[in-house]
Short mmCIF file of N, CA, C and O in Angstrom, two decimals:
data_model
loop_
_atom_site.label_atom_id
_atom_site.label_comp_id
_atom_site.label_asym_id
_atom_site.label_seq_id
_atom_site.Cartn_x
_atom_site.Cartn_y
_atom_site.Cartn_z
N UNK D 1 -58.98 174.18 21.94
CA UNK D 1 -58.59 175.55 22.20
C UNK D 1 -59.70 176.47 21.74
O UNK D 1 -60.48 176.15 20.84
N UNK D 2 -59.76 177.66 22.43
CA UNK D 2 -61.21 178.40 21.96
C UNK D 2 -59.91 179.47 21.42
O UNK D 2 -58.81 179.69 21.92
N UNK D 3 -60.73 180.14 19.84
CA UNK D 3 -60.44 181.10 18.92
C UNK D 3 -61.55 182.34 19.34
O UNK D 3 -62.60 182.14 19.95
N UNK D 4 -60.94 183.92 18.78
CA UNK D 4 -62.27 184.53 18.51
C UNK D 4 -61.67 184.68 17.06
O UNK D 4 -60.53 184.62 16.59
N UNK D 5 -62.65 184.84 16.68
CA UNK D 5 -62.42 185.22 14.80
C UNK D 5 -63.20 185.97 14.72
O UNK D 5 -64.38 185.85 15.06
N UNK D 6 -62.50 187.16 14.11
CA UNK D 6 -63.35 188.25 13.72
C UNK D 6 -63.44 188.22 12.02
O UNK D 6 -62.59 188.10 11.14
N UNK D 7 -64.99 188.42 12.05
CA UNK D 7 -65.75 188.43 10.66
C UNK D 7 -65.15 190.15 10.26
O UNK D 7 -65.37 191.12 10.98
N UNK D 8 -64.52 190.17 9.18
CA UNK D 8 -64.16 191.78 8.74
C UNK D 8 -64.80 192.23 7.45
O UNK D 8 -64.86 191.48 6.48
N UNK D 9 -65.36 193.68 7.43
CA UNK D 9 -66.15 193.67 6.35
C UNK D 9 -66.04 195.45 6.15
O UNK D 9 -66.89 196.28 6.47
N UNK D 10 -65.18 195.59 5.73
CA UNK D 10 -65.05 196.75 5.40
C UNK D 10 -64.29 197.66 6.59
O UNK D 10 -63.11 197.93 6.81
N UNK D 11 -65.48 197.99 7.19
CA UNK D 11 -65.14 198.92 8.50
C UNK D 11 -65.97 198.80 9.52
O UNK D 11 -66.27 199.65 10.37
N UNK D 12 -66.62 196.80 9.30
CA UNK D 12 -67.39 196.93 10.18
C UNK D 12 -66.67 195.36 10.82
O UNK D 12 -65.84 194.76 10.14
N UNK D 13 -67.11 194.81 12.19
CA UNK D 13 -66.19 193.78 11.97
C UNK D 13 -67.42 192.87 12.95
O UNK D 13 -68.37 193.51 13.40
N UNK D 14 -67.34 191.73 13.17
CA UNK D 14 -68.34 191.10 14.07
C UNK D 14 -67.10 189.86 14.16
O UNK D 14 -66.23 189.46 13.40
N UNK D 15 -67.79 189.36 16.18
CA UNK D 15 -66.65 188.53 16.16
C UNK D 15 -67.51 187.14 17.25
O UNK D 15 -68.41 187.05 18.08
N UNK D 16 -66.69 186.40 16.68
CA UNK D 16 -67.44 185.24 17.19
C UNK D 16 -66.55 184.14 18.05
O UNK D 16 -65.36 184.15 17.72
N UNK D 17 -66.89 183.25 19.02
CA UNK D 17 -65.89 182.86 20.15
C UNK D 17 -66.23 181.64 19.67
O UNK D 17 -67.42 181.64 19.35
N UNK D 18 -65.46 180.13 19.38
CA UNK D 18 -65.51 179.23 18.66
C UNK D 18 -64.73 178.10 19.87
O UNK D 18 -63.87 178.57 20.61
N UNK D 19 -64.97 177.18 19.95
CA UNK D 19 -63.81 175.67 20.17
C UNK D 19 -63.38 174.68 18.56
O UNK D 19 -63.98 173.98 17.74
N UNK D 20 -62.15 175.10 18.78
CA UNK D 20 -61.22 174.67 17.77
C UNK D 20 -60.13 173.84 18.13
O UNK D 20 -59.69 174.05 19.26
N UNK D 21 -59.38 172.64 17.25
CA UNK D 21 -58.03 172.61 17.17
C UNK D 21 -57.26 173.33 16.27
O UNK D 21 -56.06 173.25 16.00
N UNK D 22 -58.02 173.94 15.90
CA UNK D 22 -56.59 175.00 14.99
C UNK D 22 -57.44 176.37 14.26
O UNK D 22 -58.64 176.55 14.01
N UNK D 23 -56.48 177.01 14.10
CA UNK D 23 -56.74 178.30 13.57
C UNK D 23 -57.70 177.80 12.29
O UNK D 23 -58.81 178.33 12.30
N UNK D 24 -57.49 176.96 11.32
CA UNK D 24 -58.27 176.77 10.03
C UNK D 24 -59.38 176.49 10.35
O UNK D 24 -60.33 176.92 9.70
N UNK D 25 -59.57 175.67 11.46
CA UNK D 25 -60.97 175.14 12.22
C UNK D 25 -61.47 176.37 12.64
O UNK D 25 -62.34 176.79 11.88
N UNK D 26 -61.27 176.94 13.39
CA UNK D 26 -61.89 177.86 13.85
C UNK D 26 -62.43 178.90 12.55
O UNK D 26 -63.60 179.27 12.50
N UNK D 27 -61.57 179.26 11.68
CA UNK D 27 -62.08 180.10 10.69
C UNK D 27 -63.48 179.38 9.84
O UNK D 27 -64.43 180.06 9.45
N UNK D 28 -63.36 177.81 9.67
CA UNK D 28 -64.41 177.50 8.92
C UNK D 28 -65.33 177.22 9.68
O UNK D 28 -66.41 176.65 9.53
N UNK D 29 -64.94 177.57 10.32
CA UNK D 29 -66.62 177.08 11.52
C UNK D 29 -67.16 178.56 11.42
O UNK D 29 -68.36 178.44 11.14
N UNK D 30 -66.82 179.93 11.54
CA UNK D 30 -66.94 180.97 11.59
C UNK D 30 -67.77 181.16 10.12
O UNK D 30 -68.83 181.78 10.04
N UNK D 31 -67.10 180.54 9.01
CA UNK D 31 -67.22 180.65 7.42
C UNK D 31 -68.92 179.91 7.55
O UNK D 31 -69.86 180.16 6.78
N UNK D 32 -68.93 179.23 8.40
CA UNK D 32 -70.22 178.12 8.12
C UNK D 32 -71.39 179.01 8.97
O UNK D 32 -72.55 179.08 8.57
N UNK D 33 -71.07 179.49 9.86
CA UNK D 33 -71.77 180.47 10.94
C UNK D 33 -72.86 181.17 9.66
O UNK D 33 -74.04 181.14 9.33
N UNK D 34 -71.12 182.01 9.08
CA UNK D 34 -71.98 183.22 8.28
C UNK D 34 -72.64 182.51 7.11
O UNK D 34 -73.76 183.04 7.08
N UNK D 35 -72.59 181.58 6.09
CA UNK D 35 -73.25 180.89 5.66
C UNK D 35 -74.50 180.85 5.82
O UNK D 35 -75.39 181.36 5.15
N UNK D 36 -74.57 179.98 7.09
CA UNK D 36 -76.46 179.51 7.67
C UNK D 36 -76.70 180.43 8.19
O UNK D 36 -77.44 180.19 9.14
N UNK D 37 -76.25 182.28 8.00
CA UNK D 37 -77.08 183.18 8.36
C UNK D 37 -77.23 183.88 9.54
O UNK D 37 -77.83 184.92 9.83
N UNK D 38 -76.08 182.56 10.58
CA UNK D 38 -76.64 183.05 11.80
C UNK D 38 -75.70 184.21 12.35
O UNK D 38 -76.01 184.82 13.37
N UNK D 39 -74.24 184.57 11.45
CA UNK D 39 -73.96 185.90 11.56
C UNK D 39 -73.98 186.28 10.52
O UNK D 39 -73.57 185.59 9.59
N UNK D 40 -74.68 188.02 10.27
CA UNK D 40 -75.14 188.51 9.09
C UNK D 40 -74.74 189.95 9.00
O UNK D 40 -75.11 190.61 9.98
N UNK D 41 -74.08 190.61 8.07
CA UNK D 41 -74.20 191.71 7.57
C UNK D 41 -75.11 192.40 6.78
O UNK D 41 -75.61 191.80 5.83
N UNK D 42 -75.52 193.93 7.07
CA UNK D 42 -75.84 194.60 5.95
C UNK D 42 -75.74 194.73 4.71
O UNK D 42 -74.77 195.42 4.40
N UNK D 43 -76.35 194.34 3.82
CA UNK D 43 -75.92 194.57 2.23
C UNK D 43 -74.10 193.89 1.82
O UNK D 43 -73.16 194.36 1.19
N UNK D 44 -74.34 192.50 2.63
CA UNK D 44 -72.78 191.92 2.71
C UNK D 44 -72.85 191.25 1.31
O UNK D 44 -73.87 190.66 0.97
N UNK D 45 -71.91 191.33 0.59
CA UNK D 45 -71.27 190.17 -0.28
C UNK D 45 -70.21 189.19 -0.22
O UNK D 45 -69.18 189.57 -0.77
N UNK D 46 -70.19 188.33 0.17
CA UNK D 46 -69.41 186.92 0.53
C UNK D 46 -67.67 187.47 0.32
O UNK D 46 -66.82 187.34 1.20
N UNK D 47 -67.43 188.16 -1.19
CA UNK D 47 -66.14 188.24 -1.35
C UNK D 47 -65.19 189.92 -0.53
O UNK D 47 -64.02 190.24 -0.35
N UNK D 48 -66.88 190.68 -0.18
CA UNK D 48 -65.88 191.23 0.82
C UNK D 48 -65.58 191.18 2.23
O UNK D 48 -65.11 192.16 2.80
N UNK D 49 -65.80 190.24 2.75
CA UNK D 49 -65.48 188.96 4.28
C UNK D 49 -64.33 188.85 4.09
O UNK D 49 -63.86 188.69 2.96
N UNK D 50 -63.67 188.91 5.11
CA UNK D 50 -62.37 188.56 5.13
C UNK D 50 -62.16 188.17 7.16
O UNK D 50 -62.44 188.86 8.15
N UNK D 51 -61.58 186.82 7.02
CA UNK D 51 -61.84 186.38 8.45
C UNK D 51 -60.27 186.23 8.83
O UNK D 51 -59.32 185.98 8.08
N UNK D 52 -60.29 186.45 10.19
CA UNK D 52 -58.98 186.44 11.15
C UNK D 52 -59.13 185.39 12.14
O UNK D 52 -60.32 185.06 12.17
N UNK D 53 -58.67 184.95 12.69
CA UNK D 53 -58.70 183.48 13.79
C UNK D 53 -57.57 184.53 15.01
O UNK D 53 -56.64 185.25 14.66
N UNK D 54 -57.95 184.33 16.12
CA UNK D 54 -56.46 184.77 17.44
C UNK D 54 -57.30 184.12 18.33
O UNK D 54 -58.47 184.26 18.69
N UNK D 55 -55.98 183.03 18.70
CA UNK D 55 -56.53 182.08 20.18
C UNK D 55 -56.92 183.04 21.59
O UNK D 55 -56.63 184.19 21.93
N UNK D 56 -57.60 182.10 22.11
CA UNK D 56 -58.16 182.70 23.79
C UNK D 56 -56.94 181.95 23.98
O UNK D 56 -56.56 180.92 23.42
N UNK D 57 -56.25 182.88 25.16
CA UNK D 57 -55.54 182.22 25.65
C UNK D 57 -56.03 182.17 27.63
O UNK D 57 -56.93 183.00 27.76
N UNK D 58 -55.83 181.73 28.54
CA UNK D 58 -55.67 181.87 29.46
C UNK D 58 -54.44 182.05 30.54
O UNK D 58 -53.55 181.23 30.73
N UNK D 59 -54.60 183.38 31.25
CA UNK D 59 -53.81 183.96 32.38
C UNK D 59 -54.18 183.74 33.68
O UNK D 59 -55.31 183.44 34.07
N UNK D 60 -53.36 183.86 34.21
CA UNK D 60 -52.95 183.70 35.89
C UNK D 60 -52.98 185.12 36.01
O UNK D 60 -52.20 185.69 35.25
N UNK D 61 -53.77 185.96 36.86
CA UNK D 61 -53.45 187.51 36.77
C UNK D 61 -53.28 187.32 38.51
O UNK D 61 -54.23 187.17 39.28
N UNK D 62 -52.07 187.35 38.84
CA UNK D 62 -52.05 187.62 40.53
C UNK D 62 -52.01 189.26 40.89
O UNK D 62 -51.42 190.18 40.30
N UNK D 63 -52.83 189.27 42.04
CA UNK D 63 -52.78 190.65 42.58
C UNK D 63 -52.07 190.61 43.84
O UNK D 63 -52.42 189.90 44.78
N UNK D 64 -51.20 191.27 43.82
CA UNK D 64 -50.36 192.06 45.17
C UNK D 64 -50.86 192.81 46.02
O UNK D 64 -50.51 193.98 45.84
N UNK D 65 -51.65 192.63 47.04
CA UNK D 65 -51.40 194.34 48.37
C UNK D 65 -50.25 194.19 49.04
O UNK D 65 -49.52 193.20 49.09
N UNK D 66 -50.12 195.40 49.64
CA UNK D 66 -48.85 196.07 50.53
C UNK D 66 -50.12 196.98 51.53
O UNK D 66 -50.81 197.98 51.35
N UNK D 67 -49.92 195.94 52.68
CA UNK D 67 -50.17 196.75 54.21
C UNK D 67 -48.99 197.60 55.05
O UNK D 67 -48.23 196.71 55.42
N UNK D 68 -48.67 198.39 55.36
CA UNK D 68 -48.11 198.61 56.41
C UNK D 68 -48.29 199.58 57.61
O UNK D 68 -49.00 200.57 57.41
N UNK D 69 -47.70 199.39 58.90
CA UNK D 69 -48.05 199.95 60.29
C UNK D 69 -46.83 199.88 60.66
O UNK D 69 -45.96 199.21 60.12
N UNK D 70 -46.70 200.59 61.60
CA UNK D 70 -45.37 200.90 62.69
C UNK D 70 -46.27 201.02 64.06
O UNK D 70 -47.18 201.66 64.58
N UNK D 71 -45.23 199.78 64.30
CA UNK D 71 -45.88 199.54 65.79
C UNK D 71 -44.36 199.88 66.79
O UNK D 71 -43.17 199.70 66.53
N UNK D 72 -45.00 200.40 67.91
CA UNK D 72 -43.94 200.55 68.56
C UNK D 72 -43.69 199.85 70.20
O UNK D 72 -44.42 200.19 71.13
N UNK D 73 -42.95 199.20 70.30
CA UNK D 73 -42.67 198.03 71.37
C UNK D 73 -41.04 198.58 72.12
O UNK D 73 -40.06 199.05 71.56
N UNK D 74 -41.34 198.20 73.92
CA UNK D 74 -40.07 198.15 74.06
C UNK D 74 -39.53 196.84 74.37
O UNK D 74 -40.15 196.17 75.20
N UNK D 75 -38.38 196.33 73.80
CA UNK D 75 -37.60 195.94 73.94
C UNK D 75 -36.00 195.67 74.47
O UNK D 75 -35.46 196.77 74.42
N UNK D 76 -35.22 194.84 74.86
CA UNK D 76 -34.21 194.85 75.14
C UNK D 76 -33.17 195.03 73.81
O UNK D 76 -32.23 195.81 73.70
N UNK D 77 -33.58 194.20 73.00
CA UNK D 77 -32.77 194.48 71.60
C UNK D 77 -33.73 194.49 70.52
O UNK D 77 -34.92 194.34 70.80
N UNK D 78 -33.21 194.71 68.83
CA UNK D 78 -33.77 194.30 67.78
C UNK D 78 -34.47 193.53 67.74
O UNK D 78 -35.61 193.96 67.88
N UNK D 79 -34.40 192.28 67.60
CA UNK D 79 -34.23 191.15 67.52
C UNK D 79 -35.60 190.94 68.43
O UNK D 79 -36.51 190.41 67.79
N UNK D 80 -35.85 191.20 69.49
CA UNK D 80 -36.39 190.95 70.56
C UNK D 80 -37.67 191.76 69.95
O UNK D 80 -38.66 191.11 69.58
N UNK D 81 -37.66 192.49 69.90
CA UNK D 81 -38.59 193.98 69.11
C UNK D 81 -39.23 193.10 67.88
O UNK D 81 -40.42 192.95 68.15
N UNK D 82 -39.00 192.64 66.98
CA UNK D 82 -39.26 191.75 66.20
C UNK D 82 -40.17 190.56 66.37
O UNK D 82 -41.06 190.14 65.62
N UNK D 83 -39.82 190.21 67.31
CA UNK D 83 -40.11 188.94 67.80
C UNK D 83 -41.42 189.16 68.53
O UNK D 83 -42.21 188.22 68.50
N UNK D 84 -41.76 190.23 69.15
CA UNK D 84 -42.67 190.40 69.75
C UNK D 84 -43.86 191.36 69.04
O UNK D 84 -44.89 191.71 69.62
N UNK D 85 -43.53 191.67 67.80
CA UNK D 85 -44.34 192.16 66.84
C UNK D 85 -45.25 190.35 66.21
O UNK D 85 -46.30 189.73 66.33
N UNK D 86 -43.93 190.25 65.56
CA UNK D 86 -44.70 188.99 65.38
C UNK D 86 -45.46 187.82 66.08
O UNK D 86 -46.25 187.06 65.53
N UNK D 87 -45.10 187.81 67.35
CA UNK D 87 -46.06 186.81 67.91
C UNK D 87 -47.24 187.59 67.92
O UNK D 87 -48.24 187.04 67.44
N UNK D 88 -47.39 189.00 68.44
CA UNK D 88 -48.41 189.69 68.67
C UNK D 88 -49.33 189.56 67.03
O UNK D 88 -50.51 189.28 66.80
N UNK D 89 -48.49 189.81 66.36
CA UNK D 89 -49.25 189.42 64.35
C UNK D 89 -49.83 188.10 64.34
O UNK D 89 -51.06 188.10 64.26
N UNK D 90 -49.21 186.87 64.42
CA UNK D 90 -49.79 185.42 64.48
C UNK D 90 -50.80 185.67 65.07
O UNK D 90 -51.81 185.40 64.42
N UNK D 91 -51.03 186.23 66.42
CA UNK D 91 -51.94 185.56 67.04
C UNK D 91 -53.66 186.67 67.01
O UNK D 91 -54.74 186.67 67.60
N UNK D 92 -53.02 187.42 66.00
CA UNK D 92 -54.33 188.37 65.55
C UNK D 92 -54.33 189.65 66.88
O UNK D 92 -55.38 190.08 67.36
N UNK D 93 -53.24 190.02 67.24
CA UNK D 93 -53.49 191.19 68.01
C UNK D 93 -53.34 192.42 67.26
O UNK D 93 -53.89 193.47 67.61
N UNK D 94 -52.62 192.31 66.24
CA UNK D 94 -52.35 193.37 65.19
C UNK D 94 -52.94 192.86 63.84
O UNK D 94 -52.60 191.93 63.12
N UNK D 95 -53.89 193.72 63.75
CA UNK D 95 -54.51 193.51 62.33
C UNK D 95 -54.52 194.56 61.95
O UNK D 95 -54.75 195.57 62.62
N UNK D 96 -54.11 194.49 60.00
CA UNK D 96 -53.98 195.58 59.22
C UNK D 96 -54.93 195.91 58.23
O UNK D 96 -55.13 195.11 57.32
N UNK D 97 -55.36 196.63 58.26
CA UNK D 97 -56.82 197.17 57.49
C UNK D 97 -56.87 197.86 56.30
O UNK D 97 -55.73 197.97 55.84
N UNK D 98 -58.00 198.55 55.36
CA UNK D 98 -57.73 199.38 54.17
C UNK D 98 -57.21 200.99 54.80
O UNK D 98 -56.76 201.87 54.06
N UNK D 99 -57.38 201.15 56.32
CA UNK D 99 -56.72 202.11 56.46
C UNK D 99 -55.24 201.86 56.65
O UNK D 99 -54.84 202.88 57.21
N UNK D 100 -54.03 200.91 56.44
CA UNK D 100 -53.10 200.55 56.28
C UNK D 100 -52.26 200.28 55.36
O UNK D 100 -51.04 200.18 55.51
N UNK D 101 -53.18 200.11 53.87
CA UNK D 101 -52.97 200.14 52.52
C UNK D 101 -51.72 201.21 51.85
O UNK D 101 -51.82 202.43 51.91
N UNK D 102 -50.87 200.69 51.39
CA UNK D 102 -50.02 201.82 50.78
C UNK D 102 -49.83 201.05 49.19
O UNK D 102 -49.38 201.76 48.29
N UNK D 103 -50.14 199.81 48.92
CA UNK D 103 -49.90 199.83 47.44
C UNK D 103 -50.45 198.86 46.98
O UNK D 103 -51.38 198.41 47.64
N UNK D 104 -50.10 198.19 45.69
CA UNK D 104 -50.47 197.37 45.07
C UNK D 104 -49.88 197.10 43.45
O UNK D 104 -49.46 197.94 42.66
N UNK D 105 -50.00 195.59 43.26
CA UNK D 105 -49.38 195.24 42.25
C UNK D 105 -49.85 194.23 41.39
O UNK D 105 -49.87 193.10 41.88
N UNK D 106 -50.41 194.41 39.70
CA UNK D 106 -50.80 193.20 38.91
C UNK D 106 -50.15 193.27 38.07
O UNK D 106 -49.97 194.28 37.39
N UNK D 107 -49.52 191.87 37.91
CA UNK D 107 -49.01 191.11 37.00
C UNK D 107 -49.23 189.73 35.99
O UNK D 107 -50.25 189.22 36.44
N UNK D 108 -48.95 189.23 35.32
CA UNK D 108 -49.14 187.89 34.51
C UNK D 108 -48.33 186.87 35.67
O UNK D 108 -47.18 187.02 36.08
N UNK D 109 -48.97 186.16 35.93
CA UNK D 109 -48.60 184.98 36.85
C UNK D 109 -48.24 183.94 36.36
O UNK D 109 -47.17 183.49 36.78
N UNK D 110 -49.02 183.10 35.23
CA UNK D 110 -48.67 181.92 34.39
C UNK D 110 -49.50 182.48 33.26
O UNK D 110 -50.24 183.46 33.29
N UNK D 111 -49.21 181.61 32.19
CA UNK D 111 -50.24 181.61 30.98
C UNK D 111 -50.17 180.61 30.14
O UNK D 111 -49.10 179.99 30.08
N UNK D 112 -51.27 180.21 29.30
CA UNK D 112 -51.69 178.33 29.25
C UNK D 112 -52.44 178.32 28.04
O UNK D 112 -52.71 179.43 27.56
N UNK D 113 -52.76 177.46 27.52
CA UNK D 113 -53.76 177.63 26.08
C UNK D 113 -55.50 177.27 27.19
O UNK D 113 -56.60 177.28 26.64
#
């Protein structure tokens, strides 16, 4: 699982993206980082560090459009009117464009470690 852990140091914070099995892993790998130097503060002293671990998680973000047109057909009935929109749609005689656009919608779709 990938962590970010943020290094906290007063009011300053630095954060680092890790592969872990667990939150403790991830923090001492972070602890060992700042150690060998390779993340560093200004005028830091070890005891005022204070580290946080929060998993990456991964999302499904699906996006929604909404086309619509009014087409107008004659027909004998409903039904019939319908029917002849849509074959005319299948077969690409009616295509709907960004000038057809009336909305849109994002949401969380799934979500997974």
């Amino acid at each position: 699982m990938k962590y970010m852990v943020d290094i906290i140091k007063r009011l300053a914070t630095k954060s680092v993206e890790v592969n872990a099995k667990t939150e403790a892993e991830a923090i001492d790998y972070a602890k060992n980082l700042y150690s060998s130097g390779e993340i560093a503060f200004e005028a830091e002293k070890p005891q005022d560090l204070n580290f946080v671990a929060r998993p990456i998680m991964k999302y499904g973000i699906e996006i929604t459009e909404a086309y619509s047109k009014i087409i107008t057909v004659e027909a004998l009935s409903e039904s019939e009117a319908i029917k002849q929109v849509q074959d005319r749609y299948k077969n690409s005689e009616i295509i709907l464009d960004n000038d057809n656009f009336v909305d849109y919608d994002i949401g969380v779709f799934a979500r997974g470690e």
